[in-house]
Amino acid sequence: MDLECSQLLPALCAALADPRQPLADDTCLEKLLDWLKNVTEIESSLLLLQENPALVELLSHVLKSQDVSPRVLSFSLRLAGTFAAQEDCFLYLQQGELLLGLFGEGGPLCWAAWSVPTVRSGWIQGLRSLAQHPSALHFLVDSGAVDTVLSLQGDPSLFVASAATQLLVHTLALSMQDGAMGCSGLWGGVWPACAQKIVGHVEEFLQSTAAPQVTQALNVLTSTFGRCHSPWTEVLWGQLCPLVAHLLERDPIPSVHSLVDLLLSVARSPALGSSHGGLWEVVAQALRCLSPMQAGPLALGMLKLPHCPQALRTQAFRVLLQPLACVVKANAQVPGSPGWLAGVEDSSLTVDLLLSSKSACVGILCQTLAQLEELQPLPQRPAPWPQEPLLGAAVTILQLCHGAATPSSSGGGRLCATLAGCVRVQRAALDFLGTLSQETCSQELEQQVFAVLSEYLGSPDSSPMVLKKAFQTTLRWLLSSPRTPGCPDLGPHPLLFLRELFPVLQKRLCSPGWEVRDSALEFLTQLSRHWGGQADFRQVLLASEVPTLTQQLLQDPESYVRASAVAAAGQLSSRGLQDAPNSPEHPQTQQGLLGELLRILSTDSEGFPRRAVVQVFTEWLRDGHADVARDTEWFVATVLQVVSRDLDWEVRVQGLELAQVFLVQRLGRPCCPYTVDLPEAVSATPVPEVLQTLCRLQLFDFAFRALLDCDRPVAQKACDLLLFLRDKTTVCSDPQEAGDIPGSASGQITLQRWQDGEQGQLPGDLQPEAVLALLRSTDLEGLQARLSQSSDHVEKSPQSLLQDMLATVGVLGENEADCY
Amino acid sequence: MKLYCLSGHPTLPCNVLKFKSTTIMLDCGLDVTSTLNFLPLPLVQSPRLSNLPGWSLKDGNAFLDKELKECSGHVFVDSVPEFCLPETELIDLSTVDVILISNYHCMMALPYITEHTGFTGTVYATEPTVQIGRLLPSPLKDAVEVSTWRRCYTMQEVNSALSKIQLVGYSQKIELFGAVQVTPLSSGYALGSSNWIIQSHYEKVSYVSGSSLLTTHPQPMDQASLKNSDVLILTGLTQIPTANPDGMVGEFCSNLALTVRNGGNVLVPCYPSGVIYDLLECLYQYIDSAGLSTVPFYFISPVANSSLEFSQIFAEWLCHNKQSKVYLPEPPFPHAELIQTNKLKHYPSIHGDFSNDFRQPCVVFTGHPSLRFGDVVHFMELWGKSSLNTVIFTEPDFSYLEALAPYQPLAMKCIYCPIDTRLNFIQVSKLLKEVQPLHVVCPEQYTQPPPAQSHRMDLMIDCQPPAMSYRRAEVLALPFKRRYEKIEIMPELADSLVPMEIKPGISLATVSAVLHTKDNKHVLQPPPRPAQAAGKKRKRVSEDVPDCKVLKPLLSGSIPVEQFVQTLEKHGFSDIKVEDTAKGHIVLLQEAETLIQLEEDSTHIICDHDELLRVRLRDLVLKFLQKF
């Protein structure tokens, strides 16, 4: 600990011990504790305490006078635990009976403050910190703390209860570790007393008829198997497995969620041997008797395990498939649906659940769809993957939600009534359908998928959220649709679909709901990004009014829509798909899109469209868009000029990105120290010429100004840009002194002035030499390092924390003096 | 209590409720869908329509070819439309005491009932209902010459019918003959639209007609007052249960914008009031964003002006949001601003100013939605040939395909965006859960899924007990019995009563009185003193008041069997046997050959020819009972 802090500590400890001094806020105590914890990790706690007796005084003061605030008490308990984590310090504190006083039966346990959850939580966390060595373990047993922790498992405060569970697990592990070190023959031998006590407690609770006690026991076990992977856990499971299995025979099964968590935790434990000591049988039983809603997470967990037995995998997968199979069966026109696993459909339990209530039906379907979606991309997913039945199920569910299905059974009719218009299921099913696009399927099914997507995209009843999902899913299907070998164009179905899609897209672009217009534009941007070069697509697109509508939406009253329209129009334009320029009723097309976008950049009142414009411009510059290539320098100069005045920092960052792209084009890529230099494809322009150009475009003016921007990301980006520029130019510059170059000195002064918050201009005729000198003389690396630190790095030091805390107290003192 | 169902149309109901001694007609809807079988009535002679071939029977008989014309495979009647009246034979309509009107769509048959059936009662409706209702049949008036228009009804009859209407306000209580009280409640569907509560002291019938829970322009629906109904009669649900109004408005706007952008015209056949206010409001927000601010919107109706103005002055009937605007210097509906800025122009007809101002492309709102009469016929003929133009149907009352049939072949695009803000089945099931009526009565159409979507079990009323359904010309005995009636006691009679507490908190007294009933009010009056003399007066007295017999005391309480047996034993009876029966106990005195049946509400002593024994036993029984 540094000296300044040491000097501040006594005063602070005294202030903490004084119940009349309220603290500024809780977080400083947490910060203080964090800092001291860091200190103990580096230094010896014992030394620390000896050098700073004020800390021990604080602890003993807390013990003596019981009137400290609960917050300070909780803090002290945790602090004591932190120090006592080191065995020598533990013994030192024990000498003074300080620890027994704080954590023993005569301490805070029987004070009035014990009723405050913070204090109980502090007590547990203190013990958790100190329980690191054998002495601590004995202390825990001897002081009776273990009994208290056992009872705190049922604490009304969830935080306390959870911390108690964690402490129990930790104690058990510590005790077993201690036992293993102490006696050589662990397996045949007797378990340490402390461990026995905890395990006995768990066993007792597992057999309890009270559900909360069963939950507590299961939680302890879940944490144990999750965190301890020593061989003793296998013995423990062997001992408790029958009790856990017995829970499944009760009616109703208690604490199902915790039970499932436990089974998953045991299954994932690497400590258990290949047989897993009867675990698979218990899991199989659980999958059989839990309700579909409860069994789902267990089944998914099992399927994700790499070493799960095949039979169990089949059973688990069946559980996941059942709800969908029931839905399909209820709507099947012909009985028997091929492709499912055998026996999947026959579950009256699932059918009952699906039909019992709307919330149950929606819940199980959403859960199942999400689980299957999660499973689909995993390498350990079941094989063969029933792609076609699942696709059929997703399509059926979507039809049911849309009221378009024609169910054949009464159950199907009720499902239809339940699901009609249900947005939650629609979203889940669309997401799932999107995931399924990764696999191949028959032409017929693909047709069905596009048909149902078409219905959703066209239906006036699709909510904006569902529509957005439908657009996303459509894009995924279009992207994954198999193409005719050797032909880059879209397949016959997607093409047919696209022809139908454009009138719908047109309508959606005119929707009064801005969310709809927005997602339609986003979809259009993606479409043209992927297929903008393909003849069929171009033909369909240009035959529609979509390009015109996109142009018009640049003037949409909603800023998000304008932003998306900018992106879409930019994309269409770079693909040469913009509206025919000779339409008289749209004057802006005659001016050209570039002019229109520049107008938005300089006049739009909202940030989103302006950001979108700069992004589009950057992309245009990168891709060599015709409008840009015509006069790149004018383009860059104009954009930078507008951007430099923008109030939105993201626009300015984007502007710097554009400048960077320009520089790379002129000067070549930055040299990466880790790669072998690749020969430049395009020979870069000679540096002096480039510098001249950059000066003419006032790029330096922009970059230097950005360097001192009050928004850190802008300054960082500018710094990176200037560093790149400096690295590229060092080769050609003369090692002249900065002061010798005309303009350089005044540049320095201006920079200094800007830094001080004054206005001013860099000399307009900044010459390349001056720029180079300025670049060399500015400490860009230093600036970069400073900028990379977070803005509160000055205020985060421990001194400042201690000073702040003292200041709060001090201010109070002054006020008191004023009163006199 | 009976319900006479005179109309089978679920949204144009006409039912008669007999409740206590009153006869109440609930709505007076006129089913005008029959107009679809007639040819349109053009404003100016249409060569296309007049040259349609006559229709002849298969055997070549052409006796109807003057009356029936064929167009694109459909046969139409070439005459002035005739309508489907409510049943007039099911009940003597002259006995109807009052007619309750719930909204302006449900009063079109009023002149038929009030002017041709001997009706002498009163019609109750809210002011906006009457004012807007007065405007509604106007297309008919203008389309047809007065002489032929008699087939519908005359202006005189309309005025006479309207003069019988008494205006009411929401929550106003109207007494009918002292027997029942009727109250209109806001139903949220249209300006002044109401549901009705018909209640006596102990019974409550709710009549729910076109209602809406959406936040549109009218005052929101009053649901709370519908609670605790014995019977809820439910009519006027949405006609398009699968179409969500929001989605349809979106569809409407998109299609409108697409057409106009392409240089086409949009025709919206609509009523001059109702959804049009909401559409104009949506367009008000939409036209700028869609770049349509230069496109003219025309609202053509003989009552366009009144409709737009009425809507602005009926402040008390508007939703809260719009009501508060009345106190600001801005009109409640934004269509006022559309008019001020010249974006929306309204004309009484296509003649006159309109023909000077008319500019294309444009959007025209005009009636009638059936496309059979009104200015819309003209626009259909004018724009039907170009595929650039679009007709957008927003009113759900008519099948759009049938409406279009006489205009086929048609090049113009047709979009169907029915906007029906009335309750859908999800809202109904929520409403019923909330207000929990004992019985629900509704048209039979609502108790099964729509025929075209027989699998949609969600598109029907689902309630417990199942709703009772009715169809046209059916009489329903409503499944609930009147059990109580309120009776007043005259103060002097009340004074004379001596209540006796038989249980803590419960006192009883016997009352001897004369029940006097007049104007459905029942009063207990003190009985006249017993007739003193016989002779001449006796006859009169017996006519007026019943004889007052000497009163036997009333008994109450129950007989505890065990104690009763003990008492019997104490009084010397032996050989007593007790048998349990379904209703109580039988005490057998075997020696005395006597049987005492103790039941919940009666006790019988059965002993042969031993009156003394019976009296002794009776007195023992009475000891356990209280007398008063």
Short mmCIF file of N, CA and C in Angstrom, two decimals, chain A residues 38 97 120 191 302 313 341 356 359 380-382 389 422 442 459 536 542 625 634 650 796:
data_model
loop_
_atom_site.label_atom_id
_atom_site.label_comp_id
_atom_site.label_asym_id
_atom_site.label_seq_id
_atom_site.Cartn_x
_atom_site.Cartn_y
_atom_site.Cartn_z
N ASN A 38 -7.54 -6.32 -3.43
CA ASN A 38 -6.42 -6.30 -4.38
C ASN A 38 -5.09 -6.19 -3.66
N GLU A 97 -9.10 -13.09 19.49
CA GLU A 97 -10.49 -13.59 19.56
C GLU A 97 -11.42 -12.75 18.68
N ARG A 120 -26.42 -10.27 7.37
CA ARG A 120 -26.33 -11.73 7.22
C ARG A 120 -25.50 -12.07 5.98
N TRP A 191 -15.67 -40.18 6.08
CA TRP A 191 -15.59 -38.80 5.60
C TRP A 191 -15.36 -37.88 6.78
N MET A 302 -29.34 -32.94 -22.37
CA MET A 302 -28.81 -34.28 -22.65
C MET A 302 -28.29 -34.36 -24.09
N ARG A 313 -30.38 -40.43 -25.79
CA ARG A 313 -30.47 -39.36 -26.79
C ARG A 313 -31.75 -39.49 -27.59
N LEU A 341 -39.24 -39.74 -35.58
CA LEU A 341 -38.75 -40.91 -34.86
C LEU A 341 -39.96 -41.76 -34.48
N SER A 356 -54.77 -27.59 -23.20
CA SER A 356 -55.33 -27.20 -21.91
C SER A 356 -55.64 -25.71 -21.85
N SER A 359 -52.12 -20.18 -22.75
CA SER A 359 -50.78 -19.86 -22.27
C SER A 359 -49.91 -21.11 -22.27
N GLN A 380 -23.22 -32.09 -32.32
CA GLN A 380 -23.70 -33.31 -31.66
C GLN A 380 -25.20 -33.48 -31.76
N ARG A 381 -25.84 -32.70 -32.61
CA ARG A 381 -27.29 -32.83 -32.74
C ARG A 381 -27.61 -34.25 -33.26
N PRO A 382 -28.82 -34.73 -32.98
CA PRO A 382 -29.15 -36.10 -33.36
C PRO A 382 -29.07 -36.29 -34.87
N PRO A 389 -39.70 -33.33 -41.67
CA PRO A 389 -40.82 -33.22 -40.72
C PRO A 389 -40.80 -31.92 -39.94
N CYS A 422 -51.46 -15.47 -32.86
CA CYS A 422 -50.56 -15.41 -31.70
C CYS A 422 -49.16 -14.97 -32.15
N SER A 442 -36.76 -30.93 -49.90
CA SER A 442 -37.34 -31.23 -51.20
C SER A 442 -37.90 -29.96 -51.84
N SER A 459 -49.77 -10.41 -45.74
CA SER A 459 -50.97 -10.28 -44.93
C SER A 459 -51.02 -8.94 -44.20
N ASP A 536 -31.77 -11.84 -63.56
CA ASP A 536 -33.19 -12.07 -63.26
C ASP A 536 -33.68 -11.11 -62.19
N LEU A 542 -36.26 -3.85 -61.48
CA LEU A 542 -36.42 -2.64 -62.29
C LEU A 542 -37.82 -2.53 -62.88
N HIS A 625 -17.71 3.82 -56.81
CA HIS A 625 -18.98 4.19 -57.41
C HIS A 625 -18.76 5.24 -58.50
N TRP A 634 -13.13 16.12 -55.17
CA TRP A 634 -14.23 17.04 -54.84
C TRP A 634 -15.16 16.37 -53.84
N GLU A 650 -20.86 10.21 -33.96
CA GLU A 650 -20.76 9.02 -34.81
C GLU A 650 -20.58 9.42 -36.27
N LYS A 796 -10.12 6.98 -10.58
CA LYS A 796 -10.27 5.63 -10.06
C LYS A 796 -9.21 5.22 -9.05
#
